[in-house]
Every structure is written in C-alpha cells, then in structure tokens.
Coordinates of C-alpha atoms in Angstrom, one line a residue:
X15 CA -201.5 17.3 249.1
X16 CA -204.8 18.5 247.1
X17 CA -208.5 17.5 246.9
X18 CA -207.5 15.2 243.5
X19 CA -204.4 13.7 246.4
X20 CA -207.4 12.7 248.2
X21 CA -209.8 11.5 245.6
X22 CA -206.8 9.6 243.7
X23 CA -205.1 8.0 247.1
X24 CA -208.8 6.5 247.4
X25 CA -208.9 4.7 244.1
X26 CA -205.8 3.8 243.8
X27 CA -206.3 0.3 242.6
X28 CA -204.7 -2.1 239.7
X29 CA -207.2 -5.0 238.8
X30 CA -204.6 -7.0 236.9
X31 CA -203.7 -7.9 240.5
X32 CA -207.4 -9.1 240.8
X33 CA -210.0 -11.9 239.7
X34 CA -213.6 -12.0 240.0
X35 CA -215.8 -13.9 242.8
X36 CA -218.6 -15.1 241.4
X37 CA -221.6 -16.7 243.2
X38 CA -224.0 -18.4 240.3
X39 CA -222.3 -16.6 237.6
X40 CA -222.8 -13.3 239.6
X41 CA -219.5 -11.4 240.2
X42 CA -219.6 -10.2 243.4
X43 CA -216.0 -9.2 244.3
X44 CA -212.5 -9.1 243.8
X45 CA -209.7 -11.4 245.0
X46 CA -206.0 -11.0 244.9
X47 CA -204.1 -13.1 243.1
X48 CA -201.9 -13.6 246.2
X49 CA -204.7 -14.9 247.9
X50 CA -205.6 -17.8 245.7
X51 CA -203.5 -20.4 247.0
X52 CA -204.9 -19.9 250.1
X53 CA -208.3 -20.3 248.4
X54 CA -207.8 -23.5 246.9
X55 CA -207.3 -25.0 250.4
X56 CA -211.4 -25.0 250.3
X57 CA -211.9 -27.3 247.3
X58 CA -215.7 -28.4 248.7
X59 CA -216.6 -24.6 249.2
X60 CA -214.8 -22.8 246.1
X61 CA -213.5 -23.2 242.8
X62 CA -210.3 -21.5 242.1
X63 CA -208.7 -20.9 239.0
X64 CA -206.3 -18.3 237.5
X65 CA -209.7 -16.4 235.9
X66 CA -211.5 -15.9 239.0
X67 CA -212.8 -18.1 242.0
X68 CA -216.6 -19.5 242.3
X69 CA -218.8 -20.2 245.0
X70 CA -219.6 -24.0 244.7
X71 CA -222.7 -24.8 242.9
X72 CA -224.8 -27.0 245.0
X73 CA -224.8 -24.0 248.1
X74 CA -228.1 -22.2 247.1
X75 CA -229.4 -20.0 250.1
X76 CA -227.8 -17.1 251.9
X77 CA -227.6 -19.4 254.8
X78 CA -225.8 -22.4 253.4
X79 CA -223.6 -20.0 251.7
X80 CA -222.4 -17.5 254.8
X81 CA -221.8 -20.7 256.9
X82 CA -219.4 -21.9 254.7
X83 CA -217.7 -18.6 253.8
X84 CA -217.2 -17.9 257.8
X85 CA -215.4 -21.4 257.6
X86 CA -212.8 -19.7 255.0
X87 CA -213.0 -16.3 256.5
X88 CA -211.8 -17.5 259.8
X89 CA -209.0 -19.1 258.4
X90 CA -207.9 -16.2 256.4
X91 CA -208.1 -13.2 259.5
X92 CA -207.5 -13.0 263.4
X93 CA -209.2 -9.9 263.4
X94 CA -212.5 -11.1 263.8
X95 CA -215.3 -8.3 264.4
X96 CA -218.9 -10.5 264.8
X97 CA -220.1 -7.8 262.8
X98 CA -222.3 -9.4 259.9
X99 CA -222.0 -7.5 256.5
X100 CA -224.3 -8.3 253.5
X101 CA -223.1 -9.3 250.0
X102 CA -224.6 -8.6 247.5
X103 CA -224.6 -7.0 244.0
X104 CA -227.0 -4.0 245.3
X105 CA -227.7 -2.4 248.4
X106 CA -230.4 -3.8 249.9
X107 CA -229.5 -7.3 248.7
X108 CA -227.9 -10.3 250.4
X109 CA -226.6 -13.4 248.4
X110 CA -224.6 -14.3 251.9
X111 CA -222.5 -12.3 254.8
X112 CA -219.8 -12.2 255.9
X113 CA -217.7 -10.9 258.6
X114 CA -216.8 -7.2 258.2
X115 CA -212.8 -8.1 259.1
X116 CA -213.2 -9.9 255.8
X117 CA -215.1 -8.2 252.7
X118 CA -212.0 -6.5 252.0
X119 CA -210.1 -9.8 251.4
X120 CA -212.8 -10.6 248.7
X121 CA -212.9 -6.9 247.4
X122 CA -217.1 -7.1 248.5
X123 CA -219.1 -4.1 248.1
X124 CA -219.5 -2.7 251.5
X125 CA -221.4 0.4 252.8
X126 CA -221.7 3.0 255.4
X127 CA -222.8 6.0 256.9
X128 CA -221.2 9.2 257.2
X129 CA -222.7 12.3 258.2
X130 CA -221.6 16.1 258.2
X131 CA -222.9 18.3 261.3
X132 CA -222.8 21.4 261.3
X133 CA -223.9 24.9 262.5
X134 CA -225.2 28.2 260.7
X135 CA -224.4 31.2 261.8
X136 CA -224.7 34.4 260.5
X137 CA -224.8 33.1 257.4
X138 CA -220.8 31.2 257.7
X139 CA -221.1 27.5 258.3
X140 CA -218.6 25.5 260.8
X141 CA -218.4 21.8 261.0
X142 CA -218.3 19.6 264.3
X143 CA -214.9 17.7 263.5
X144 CA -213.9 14.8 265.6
X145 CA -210.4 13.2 266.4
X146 CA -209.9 9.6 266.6
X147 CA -209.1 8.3 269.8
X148 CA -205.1 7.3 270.2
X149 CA -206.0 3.6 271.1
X150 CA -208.1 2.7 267.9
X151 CA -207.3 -0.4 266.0
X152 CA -207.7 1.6 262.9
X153 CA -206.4 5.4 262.1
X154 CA -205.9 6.5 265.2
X155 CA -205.6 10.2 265.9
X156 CA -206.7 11.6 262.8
X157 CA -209.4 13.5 262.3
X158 CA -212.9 12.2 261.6
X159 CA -216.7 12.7 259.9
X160 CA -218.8 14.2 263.0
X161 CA -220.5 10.7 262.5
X162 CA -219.4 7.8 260.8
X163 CA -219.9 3.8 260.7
X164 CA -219.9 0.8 258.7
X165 CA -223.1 -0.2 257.4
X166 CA -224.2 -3.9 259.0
X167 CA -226.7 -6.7 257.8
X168 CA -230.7 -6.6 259.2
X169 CA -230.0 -2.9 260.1
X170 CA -232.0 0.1 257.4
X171 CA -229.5 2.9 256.8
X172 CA -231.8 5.5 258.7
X173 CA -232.1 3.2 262.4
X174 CA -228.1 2.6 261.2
X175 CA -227.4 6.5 260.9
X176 CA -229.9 7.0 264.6
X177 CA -227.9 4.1 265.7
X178 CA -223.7 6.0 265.1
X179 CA -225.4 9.4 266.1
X180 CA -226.3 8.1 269.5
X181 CA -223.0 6.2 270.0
X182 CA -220.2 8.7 268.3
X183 CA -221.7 11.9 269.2
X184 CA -224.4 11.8 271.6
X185 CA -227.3 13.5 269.0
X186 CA -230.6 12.5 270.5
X187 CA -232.7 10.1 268.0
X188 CA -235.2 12.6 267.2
X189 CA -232.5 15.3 265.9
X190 CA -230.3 12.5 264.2
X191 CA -233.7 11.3 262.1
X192 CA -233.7 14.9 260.9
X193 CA -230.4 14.4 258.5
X194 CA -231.1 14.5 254.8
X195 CA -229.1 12.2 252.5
X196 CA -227.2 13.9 249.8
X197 CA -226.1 11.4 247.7
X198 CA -223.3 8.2 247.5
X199 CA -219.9 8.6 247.8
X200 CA -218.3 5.0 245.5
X201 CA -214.1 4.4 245.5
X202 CA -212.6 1.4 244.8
X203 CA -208.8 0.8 247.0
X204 CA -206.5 -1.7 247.2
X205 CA -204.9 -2.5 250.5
X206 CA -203.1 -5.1 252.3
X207 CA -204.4 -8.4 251.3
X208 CA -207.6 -7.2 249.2
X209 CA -209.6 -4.4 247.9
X210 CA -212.1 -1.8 249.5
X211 CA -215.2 -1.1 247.7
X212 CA -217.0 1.4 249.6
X213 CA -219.9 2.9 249.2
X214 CA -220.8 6.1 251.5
X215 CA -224.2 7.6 252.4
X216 CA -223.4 11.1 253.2
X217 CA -225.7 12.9 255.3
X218 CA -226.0 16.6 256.7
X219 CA -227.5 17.6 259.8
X220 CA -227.4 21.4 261.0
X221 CA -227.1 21.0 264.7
X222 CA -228.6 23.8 267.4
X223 CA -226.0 26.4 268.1
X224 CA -226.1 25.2 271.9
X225 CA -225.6 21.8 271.4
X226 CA -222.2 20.1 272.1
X227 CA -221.4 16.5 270.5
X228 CA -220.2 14.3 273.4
X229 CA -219.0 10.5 272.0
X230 CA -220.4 7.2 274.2
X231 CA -218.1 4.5 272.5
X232 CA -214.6 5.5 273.3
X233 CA -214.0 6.0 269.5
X234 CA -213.4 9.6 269.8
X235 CA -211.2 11.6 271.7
X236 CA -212.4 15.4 271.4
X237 CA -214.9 17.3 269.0
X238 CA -214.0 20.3 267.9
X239 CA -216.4 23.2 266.1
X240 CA -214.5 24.5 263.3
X241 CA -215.0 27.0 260.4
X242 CA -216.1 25.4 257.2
X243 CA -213.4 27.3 255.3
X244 CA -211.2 26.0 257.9
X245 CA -211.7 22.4 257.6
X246 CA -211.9 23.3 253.7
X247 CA -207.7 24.3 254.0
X248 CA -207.1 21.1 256.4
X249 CA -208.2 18.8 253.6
X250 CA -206.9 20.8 250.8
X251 CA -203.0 20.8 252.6
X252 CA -202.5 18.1 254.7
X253 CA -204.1 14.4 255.5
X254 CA -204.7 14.9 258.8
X255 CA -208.6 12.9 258.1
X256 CA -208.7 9.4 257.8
X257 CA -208.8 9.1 254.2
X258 CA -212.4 8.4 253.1
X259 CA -213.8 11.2 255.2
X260 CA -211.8 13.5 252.5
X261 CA -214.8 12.6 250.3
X262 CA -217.3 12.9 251.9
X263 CA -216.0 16.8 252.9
X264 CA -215.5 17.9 249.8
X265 CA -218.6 17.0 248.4
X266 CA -219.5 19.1 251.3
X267 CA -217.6 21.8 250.3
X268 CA -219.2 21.7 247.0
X269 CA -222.5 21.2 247.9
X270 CA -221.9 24.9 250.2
X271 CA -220.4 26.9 248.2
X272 CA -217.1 26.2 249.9
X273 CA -215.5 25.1 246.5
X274 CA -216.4 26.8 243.3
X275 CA -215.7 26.9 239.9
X276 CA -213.1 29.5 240.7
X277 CA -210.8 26.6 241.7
X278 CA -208.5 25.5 239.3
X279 CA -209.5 22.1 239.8
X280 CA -212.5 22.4 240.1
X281 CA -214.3 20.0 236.8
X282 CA -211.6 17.7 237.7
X283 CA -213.0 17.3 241.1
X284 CA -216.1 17.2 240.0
X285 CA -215.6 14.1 237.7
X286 CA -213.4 12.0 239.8
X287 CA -215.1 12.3 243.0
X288 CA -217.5 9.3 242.6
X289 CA -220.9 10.3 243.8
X290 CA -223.8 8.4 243.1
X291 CA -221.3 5.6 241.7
X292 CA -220.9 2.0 243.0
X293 CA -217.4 0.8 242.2

C-alpha cells in the first residue's frame, strides 16, 4: 500500500465498458454496457443504442425529466435513499435529480463535503479521526474524514458542511462556518453496476484544544485525536480509511508540510491526485 495505491484504487476505471448519457445532446454520465438491456425496457423515457443512451426529446424541464428517471431508477435499485441529488454538467446546475442510490448506475457527477479537523499545538498538528460504526450499510469499521457527507439538491455547500458538522461530530454552527475550503478533490471509479464520479470539497477547521467531537447520527462509533504524522503512516501502509478519505488526507498532508518534496513520490502525487479537477 502507498499514497499513488490510494490515488490509483480511486480511478481505477476503463470507459470502453461505458457509453455516454446524454440529455439534449449534453453528456451527462456514464452507463455500463451491462446495463443497457435493462435500459431499453424504457423505450418512452430513453433511447438506447450501442453509442450511448438519450434522454427522450420531448421531456424539457428538470421536473418532467426527474419524474421519469425515478420511474427507471426504481426499477434498477432496492436501495432506495429519498435523498435527491442534482445532475447536472456543473455544480450548481440541475438538468434533473435523481436518487443518490442511483447516480452511480448512470456514472452522474456527484458531490460532497469532507472536512479535516484538527488541533495545533505547540506547533505539531493532530487530526480528529473517526471510525465507522460496525452496522453501516457502507464501509463499516474503517476509519473516516472527521466530517464527511454527500452533497444533496436545494442544499448550498456551506448550510451542507454546518449541516454534517452538527450531525457527525457535534461542532456547534458557529465553529463549523469557520472552515475554509481548500480546493476539489475529482476521481472517476468504477464499481458494481456503474461508475463514481465524485467530486469532494475539502475543508479544514482547527478545532479548540478542549473540544471533543461527539457524533448524533449513529454513523460513528469513536473519535480518536491522532498525530498528523500518525495518520500520515496509516494512509501511507495500510487501507484502514474508507477509500476516498485517502484523498482528501493527503492533500492534507501536502497542504502541512506533512509530505514534501523529500518523498520519492512526491511529483507523482502531486499530478495524479485530482484537485481542482471534475472527472
């Protein structure tokens, strides 16, 4: 295991497996060839051929067009969430949504918020690192982001970030809306059944020395404060963090001085990590 392990397990993707979804000649996502059969059950809603798969024509508002993509959507997944995501070719932009259990099945563009706290003391830094609670759906028991959550629709990033703070940690609004945004973290996966196109905002808050994180949601089982440079070795050695949170940490690590041009991978790091890209 190494940093480039991480950054590499992230995008590991082949898009010969893939064809664009496009929505008025926009291409919007990615769908898996193994998925197009299933597609072509929808002949009023989508048009599916072996170069990619297009939203029908005559469905011209984000309205029309997310009622008749949950009609698809709920036929593809069990593993519903009622957790609107937006689609669209930009932040900020929604041509439709869509349920989160699903924009990976069309390889949509989908965001979040992850954010680094951390303590400074006598001049060494140490990171409040989270584990997973044991009865997640999703990576249970690994270690986490202090703060982390997917990004929905009708919510800004900064009452989003307030929002995960409050829930995952217990960091009072007025301390949360102190964390700066230090750039985007962009990968592009496949997994089972589709593709994850993720874009992270990364965020750092330095927490009071006599504050203790304490999670609301269940999502967490302990916090733990832990050196900088020990965190640093846990991601270099082992994948005990749920595997995007390796991105976001070293670009911590980076950002701090933590990881320097004294590593021997260091330009290699540097170029494959995928800040400030949107895969």
């Amino acid at each position: 295991m190494s940093f480039l392990d991480h950054i590499a397990y992230c995008n590991a993707c082949d898009l010969a497996n893939f064809v664009p979804f496009r929505v008025e000649g926009r291409h919007l996502g990615w769908v898996h060839r193994e998925l197009l059969a299933a597609l072509a059950e929808f002949p009023d809603t989508l048009v599916v051929g072996d170069d990619g798969v297009t939203l029908a024509s005559d469905l011209v508002t984000p309205a029309a067009r997310s009622r008749v993509m949950e009609t698809v959507a709920r036929a593809l997944t069990d593993d519903w969430r009622d957790e609107p995501y937006a689609v669209g070719a930009r932040f900020g932009e929604t041509v439709f949504e869509i349920d989160r259990s699903c924009v990976h099945l069309f390889g949509f563009r989908a965001h979040g918020v992850h954010l680094n706290g951390f303590i400074r003391e006598n001049d060494e830094l140490s990171l409040w690192v989270p584990r997973r609670a044991a009865d997640r759906g999703s990576y249970p028991g690994q270690l986490d982001n202090t703060v982390a959550g997917g990004q929905p629709a009708n919510l800004g990033l900064r009452a989003n970030l307030i929002k995960e703070c409050q829930e995952e940690a217990g960091i009072p609004s007025a301390q949360a809306a102190r964390a700066t945004l230090v750039g985007r973290l962009g990968y592009r996966m496949a997994v089972a059944g589709g593709m994850k196109r993720d874009v992270i905002f990364a965020y750092d808050l330095e927490l009071p020395r006599d504050f203790t994180p304490r999670n609301r949601d269940g999502e967490v089982a302990d916090f733990r404060l832990l050196p900088a440079a020990d965190v640093r070795d846990i991601v270099e050695n082992t994948d005990d963090f749920k595997f995007n949170c390796n991105l976001v940490l070293i670009d911590f690590f980076i950002r701090h001085g933590l990881l320097t041009p004294d590593h021997p991978d260091f330009a290699a790091i540097r170029e494959r990590l995928g800040r400030d890209a949107e895969p």
